[in-house]
Coordinates of N, CA and C in Angstrom, one line a residue:
X1 N 0.7 -1.4 0.0 CA 0.1 -0.1 -0.3 C 0.8 1.2 0.0
X2 N 0.5 2.0 -0.9 CA 1.5 3.1 -0.8 C 1.1 4.2 0.1
X3 N 1.7 5.5 0.0 CA 2.0 6.7 0.9 C 0.3 7.2 0.7
X4 N -0.2 7.1 -0.7 CA -1.6 7.9 -0.5 C -2.9 6.6 0.0
X5 N -2.5 6.1 -0.3 CA -3.3 4.3 0.5 C -3.2 4.7 2.1
X6 N -2.1 4.9 2.8 CA -1.9 4.8 4.2 C -2.4 5.7 4.5
X7 N -2.4 6.8 3.8 CA -3.4 8.1 4.2 C -4.9 8.1 3.9
X8 N -4.8 7.6 3.1 CA -6.3 7.2 3.0 C -6.9 6.2 3.9
X9 N -6.2 5.4 4.1 CA -6.4 4.6 5.2 C -7.0 5.1 6.9
X10 N -5.9 6.1 7.0 CA -5.9 7.0 8.5 C -7.2 7.9 8.6
X11 N -7.5 8.3 7.7 CA -8.4 9.2 7.3 C -9.9 8.0 7.5
X12 N -9.9 7.1 7.2 CA -11.2 6.5 6.6 C -11.4 6.1 8.7
X13 N -10.4 5.4 8.8 CA -9.9 5.2 10.6 C -10.6 6.2 11.2
X14 N -10.4 7.7 11.7 CA -10.5 8.3 12.2 C -12.0 9.0 11.5
X15 N -12.3 8.5 10.5 CA -13.5 8.6 10.0 C -14.6 7.8 11.1
X16 N -14.3 6.1 10.9 CA -14.8 6.0 11.9 C -15.1 5.3 13.6
X17 N -13.5 5.3 13.5 CA -13.6 5.9 15.5 C -14.5 7.0 15.7
X18 N -14.5 8.3 15.0 CA -15.1 9.2 15.5 C -16.8 9.1 15.6
X19 N -17.3 8.0 14.7 CA -18.4 7.4 14.8 C -18.7 6.6 16.0
X20 N -17.7 5.8 16.3 CA -18.1 5.0 17.4 C -18.0 5.6 18.9
X21 N -18.3 5.2 20.0 CA -18.6 5.7 21.7 C -17.8 5.1 22.1
X22 N -16.3 5.2 22.4 CA -15.8 4.9 23.1 C -15.3 5.2 24.7
X23 N -16.1 6.1 24.9 CA -16.6 6.1 26.3 C -16.4 4.3 27.2
X24 N -15.4 4.5 28.2 CA -15.3 3.3 28.9 C -16.2 3.3 29.9
X25 N -16.9 2.2 29.8 CA -17.9 2.0 31.1 C -17.3 1.3 32.1
X26 N -18.0 1.7 32.9 CA -17.0 0.9 34.5 C -18.0 -0.3 34.6
X27 N -17.2 -1.4 34.9 CA -18.0 -2.8 35.3 C -18.9 -3.0 36.5
X28 N -19.6 -3.5 36.2 CA -20.4 -3.4 37.2 C -19.9 -4.4 38.2
X29 N -20.6 -4.5 39.7 CA -20.4 -5.2 40.6 C -20.7 -6.5 39.8
X30 N -20.2 -8.0 40.3 CA -20.3 -8.8 39.9 C -21.5 -10.0 39.7
X31 N -22.3 -9.5 41.1 CA -23.9 -10.0 40.6 C -24.5 -9.7 40.0
X32 N -24.4 -8.4 38.9 CA -25.0 -7.5 38.0 C -24.9 -8.0 36.8
X33 N -23.1 -9.0 36.7 CA -22.4 -9.0 35.6 C -23.6 -9.7 34.1
X34 N -24.8 -10.4 34.7 CA -25.9 -11.2 33.5 C -26.7 -9.9 33.2
X35 N -26.2 -8.9 33.4 CA -27.5 -7.7 33.3 C -27.0 -6.8 31.6
X36 N -25.6 -7.5 31.6 CA -24.6 -6.5 30.5 C -24.3 -7.7 29.5
X37 N -24.5 -7.1 28.3 CA -23.6 -7.9 26.9 C -22.0 -7.8 26.8
X38 N -21.2 -8.5 26.7 CA -19.7 -8.8 27.0 C -19.6 -8.6 25.5
X39 N -18.6 -7.7 25.2 CA -18.7 -7.3 24.0 C -17.0 -7.6 23.4
X40 N -16.2 -8.1 22.4 CA -15.2 -8.1 21.9 C -14.5 -6.5 21.4
X41 N -14.0 -5.7 21.8 CA -13.1 -4.3 21.4 C -12.0 -4.9 20.9
X42 N -11.7 -4.2 19.8 CA -10.3 -3.5 19.2 C -10.8 -2.9 17.7
X43 N -9.9 -2.0 18.1 CA -9.5 -0.6 17.8 C -9.4 -0.3 15.9
X44 N -8.5 -1.7 15.8 CA -7.7 -1.8 14.7 C -7.6 -3.3 14.8
X45 N -8.1 -4.0 13.3 CA -7.3 -5.6 13.7 C -7.8 -5.6 11.7
X46 N -6.7 -6.5 11.5 CA -6.6 -7.0 10.1 C -7.0 -8.6 10.3
X47 N -7.0 -9.2 9.5 CA -7.5 -10.8 9.2 C -5.8 -11.5 9.2
X48 N -5.4 -10.9 8.6 CA -3.5 -11.4 8.8 C -2.9 -10.9 9.7
X49 N -2.9 -10.4 10.9 CA -2.1 -9.5 11.6 C -3.0 -9.8 12.8
X50 N -4.6 -9.4 12.8 CA -5.3 -9.8 14.3 C -5.5 -8.3 14.9
X51 N -5.3 -8.3 16.1 CA -5.6 -7.1 16.4 C -4.2 -6.5 16.8
X52 N -4.3 -4.8 16.1 CA -3.4 -4.4 16.7 C -3.6 -3.2 17.4
X53 N -4.1 -2.9 17.7 CA -4.7 -1.6 18.7 C -6.1 -1.8 19.5
X54 N -5.6 -1.8 20.9 CA -6.8 -1.3 21.7 C -7.4 -3.1 21.8
X55 N -7.1 -3.8 21.8 CA -7.7 -5.5 22.6 C -8.1 -5.1 24.0
X56 N -9.6 -5.5 24.2 CA -10.4 -5.2 25.1 C -11.8 -5.8 25.0
X57 N -12.3 -5.8 26.3 CA -13.6 -5.9 26.4 C -14.5 -5.0 27.2
X58 N -15.4 -4.9 26.3 CA -16.5 -3.6 26.6 C -17.9 -4.5 26.9
X59 N -18.7 -3.4 27.6 CA -19.9 -3.8 28.5 C -21.2 -3.3 28.2
X60 N -22.2 -3.9 27.5 CA -22.8 -3.1 27.0 C -24.5 -3.0 27.6
X61 N -25.0 -2.3 28.3 CA -26.5 -2.5 28.6 C -27.1 -3.0 28.2
X62 N -28.3 -3.8 28.7 CA -29.2 -4.9 28.5 C -29.9 -4.2 27.1
X63 N -30.1 -4.9 26.5 CA -30.7 -4.1 24.9 C -29.9 -3.3 23.4
X64 N -29.1 -3.2 24.3 CA -27.5 -3.4 23.3 C -27.0 -4.4 22.5
X65 N -26.5 -4.0 21.3 CA -24.9 -5.1 21.0 C -23.7 -5.0 20.7
X66 N -23.4 -6.2 20.2 CA -22.1 -6.2 19.7 C -22.1 -5.7 18.6
X67 N -20.6 -4.9 18.1 CA -20.8 -4.5 16.2 C -19.4 -4.8 16.0
X68 N -19.1 -4.5 14.5 CA -17.9 -5.1 13.7 C -18.1 -4.1 12.9
X69 N -17.4 -2.9 12.5 CA -17.4 -2.9 11.1 C -16.2 -2.8 10.4
X70 N -16.6 -3.1 8.9 CA -15.4 -3.6 8.4 C -15.1 -2.2 7.5
X71 N -14.1 -2.5 6.8 CA -13.6 -1.0 6.2 C -12.7 -2.1 5.0
X72 N -13.0 -1.5 3.9 CA -12.6 -2.5 2.5 C -12.2 -1.7 1.6
X73 N -11.5 -1.7 0.8 CA -10.7 -1.3 -0.5 C -10.8 -2.2 -2.0
X74 N -10.5 -1.8 -2.9 CA -10.5 -2.4 -4.1 C -9.6 -3.1 -4.4
X75 N -8.8 -3.2 -3.5 CA -7.5 -4.2 -3.6 C -7.7 -5.5 -2.7
X76 N -8.9 -5.5 -1.6 CA -9.3 -6.6 -1.1 C -8.9 -6.2 0.4
X77 N -8.3 -5.2 0.6 CA -8.1 -5.1 2.0 C -8.6 -5.1 3.2
X78 N -9.2 -5.7 4.3 CA -9.9 -5.8 5.2 C -9.5 -5.5 6.6
X79 N -10.2 -4.2 7.1 CA -9.6 -3.8 8.6 C -10.6 -4.0 9.2
X80 N -10.9 -4.1 10.8 CA -11.7 -4.0 11.4 C -11.8 -3.5 12.3
X81 N -12.7 -3.4 12.8 CA -13.1 -1.9 13.9 C -14.3 -3.1 15.1
X82 N -14.0 -3.3 16.1 CA -14.9 -4.0 17.2 C -15.6 -2.9 18.4
X83 N -16.8 -3.0 18.7 CA -17.0 -2.8 19.8 C -18.5 -2.8 20.1
X84 N -18.8 -2.3 21.4 CA -20.2 -2.3 21.7 C -21.0 -0.9 21.0
X85 N -22.3 -1.5 21.0 CA -22.5 -0.6 20.2 C -24.5 -0.3 21.3
X86 N -24.8 0.8 21.6 CA -25.9 1.2 22.6 C -27.0 1.2 22.0
X87 N -28.4 0.9 22.7 CA -29.4 0.6 21.9 C -29.8 1.6 21.5
X88 N -29.9 2.9 21.7 CA -29.8 4.4 20.9 C -29.3 4.4 19.4
X89 N -28.6 3.5 18.8 CA -27.4 3.7 17.9 C -27.5 2.6 17.0
X90 N -28.6 1.8 17.4 CA -29.1 0.2 16.6 C -29.3 0.6 15.6
X91 N -29.7 2.0 14.8 CA -29.7 2.2 13.2 C -28.8 1.6 12.4
X92 N -27.5 1.7 12.9 CA -26.1 1.5 12.3 C -25.5 0.0 12.7
X93 N -26.7 -0.7 13.0 CA -26.4 -2.0 13.3 C -26.2 -2.9 11.8
X94 N -26.9 -2.2 10.6 CA -26.8 -3.4 9.1 C -26.7 -2.4 8.0
X95 N -25.3 -1.7 7.9 CA -25.5 -0.8 6.7 C -24.1 -0.8 5.9
X96 N -24.0 -0.6 4.3 CA -23.1 -0.1 3.5 C -23.0 1.2 2.9
X97 N -21.8 1.5 3.1 CA -22.1 2.9 2.5 C -20.2 3.3 2.3
X98 N -20.2 4.1 0.9 CA -18.9 4.9 0.4 C -18.1 5.4 1.9
X99 N -17.2 5.3 1.8 CA -16.7 6.2 2.5 C -16.1 7.6 2.2
X100 N -15.4 8.7 3.0 CA -15.2 10.1 2.4 C -14.0 9.6 1.9
X101 N -13.5 8.8 1.8 CA -11.6 8.6 1.4 C -12.3 8.0 -0.1
X102 N -12.2 8.2 -1.3 CA -12.3 7.5 -2.7 C -11.7 5.8 -2.8
X103 N -12.3 5.0 -3.0 CA -11.9 3.3 -2.8 C -12.3 2.2 -1.6
X104 N -13.0 3.2 -0.5 CA -13.1 2.1 0.5 C -14.4 2.5 1.3
X105 N -14.9 1.5 1.4 CA -15.9 1.4 2.2 C -16.2 1.2 3.5
X106 N -17.5 1.1 3.6 CA -18.0 0.2 5.3 C -18.7 -0.4 5.6
X107 N -19.1 -1.2 5.9 CA -20.0 -2.0 6.3 C -20.4 -2.6 7.6
X108 N -21.0 -2.5 8.3 CA -21.1 -2.9 9.4 C -22.4 -4.2 9.6
X109 N -21.9 -4.9 11.5 CA -22.8 -6.1 11.4 C -23.1 -6.0 13.1
X110 N -23.8 -6.2 13.4 CA -24.6 -6.1 15.3 C -24.8 -7.6 15.1
X111 N -24.4 -8.1 16.4 CA -25.1 -9.7 17.0 C -25.2 -9.2 18.4
X112 N -25.9 -10.5 18.7 CA -26.4 -10.2 20.4 C -26.3 -11.3 21.3
X113 N -25.1 -11.6 21.5 CA -24.8 -12.5 22.1 C -23.2 -12.1 22.7
X114 N -23.1 -12.6 24.0 CA -21.6 -12.3 24.4 C -20.5 -12.6 23.3
X115 N -19.8 -12.3 23.7 CA -18.6 -11.7 22.1 C -18.8 -12.6 21.2
X116 N -19.7 -12.5 20.1 CA -20.1 -12.6 19.4 C -19.5 -12.2 18.6
X117 N -18.6 -11.0 18.5 CA -17.9 -10.2 17.5 C -16.8 -10.5 17.6
X118 N -16.2 -11.3 18.3 CA -14.7 -12.1 18.4 C -14.4 -12.6 17.0
X119 N -13.3 -12.9 17.0 CA -12.9 -13.3 15.6 C -13.3 -14.8 15.3
X120 N -13.3 -16.1 16.1 CA -13.8 -16.9 16.2 C -15.3 -17.5 15.8
X121 N -15.9 -16.3 16.2 CA -17.4 -16.0 16.3 C -18.3 -15.3 15.4
X122 N -17.4 -14.7 15.1 CA -17.8 -13.5 13.9 C -18.0 -14.0 12.4
X123 N -18.1 -14.8 11.9 CA -18.2 -15.2 10.7 C -19.6 -16.3 10.8
X124 N -19.9 -16.9 12.2 CA -21.5 -17.1 12.1 C -22.4 -15.9 12.3
X125 N -22.3 -15.0 12.0 CA -23.1 -13.9 12.1 C -23.1 -12.7 11.0
X126 N -21.9 -13.2 10.2 CA -22.2 -11.9 9.0 C -21.8 -13.2 7.7
X127 N -22.9 -12.7 6.5 CA -22.8 -13.6 5.4 C -22.6 -12.7 4.6

């Protein structure tokens, strides 16, 4: 990927990360854990290298979802961003659109089971 491609990828990542709610949620007391959906969080991931930035777990309140954004370009590269998605933003759960950077497009998918968006489970809900 050339310099222009890296600048474009950086622009897409900054755009996508600006769309996510990355506020840390304080973990609840242990007896309340069943009230939360546990999701895989990674701010920068590739299929080839795995999670490169921010591997973590996030907790989403009941009614929310786990989400993975896929950023693709014409050369077939896949970049992924995984996080919790609050129920107020569920309209973002299934969309495909072009990015502001030429040659890239973004699609997202949500799921509703613990760790359903981690790399091992992701294939079960993405068609």
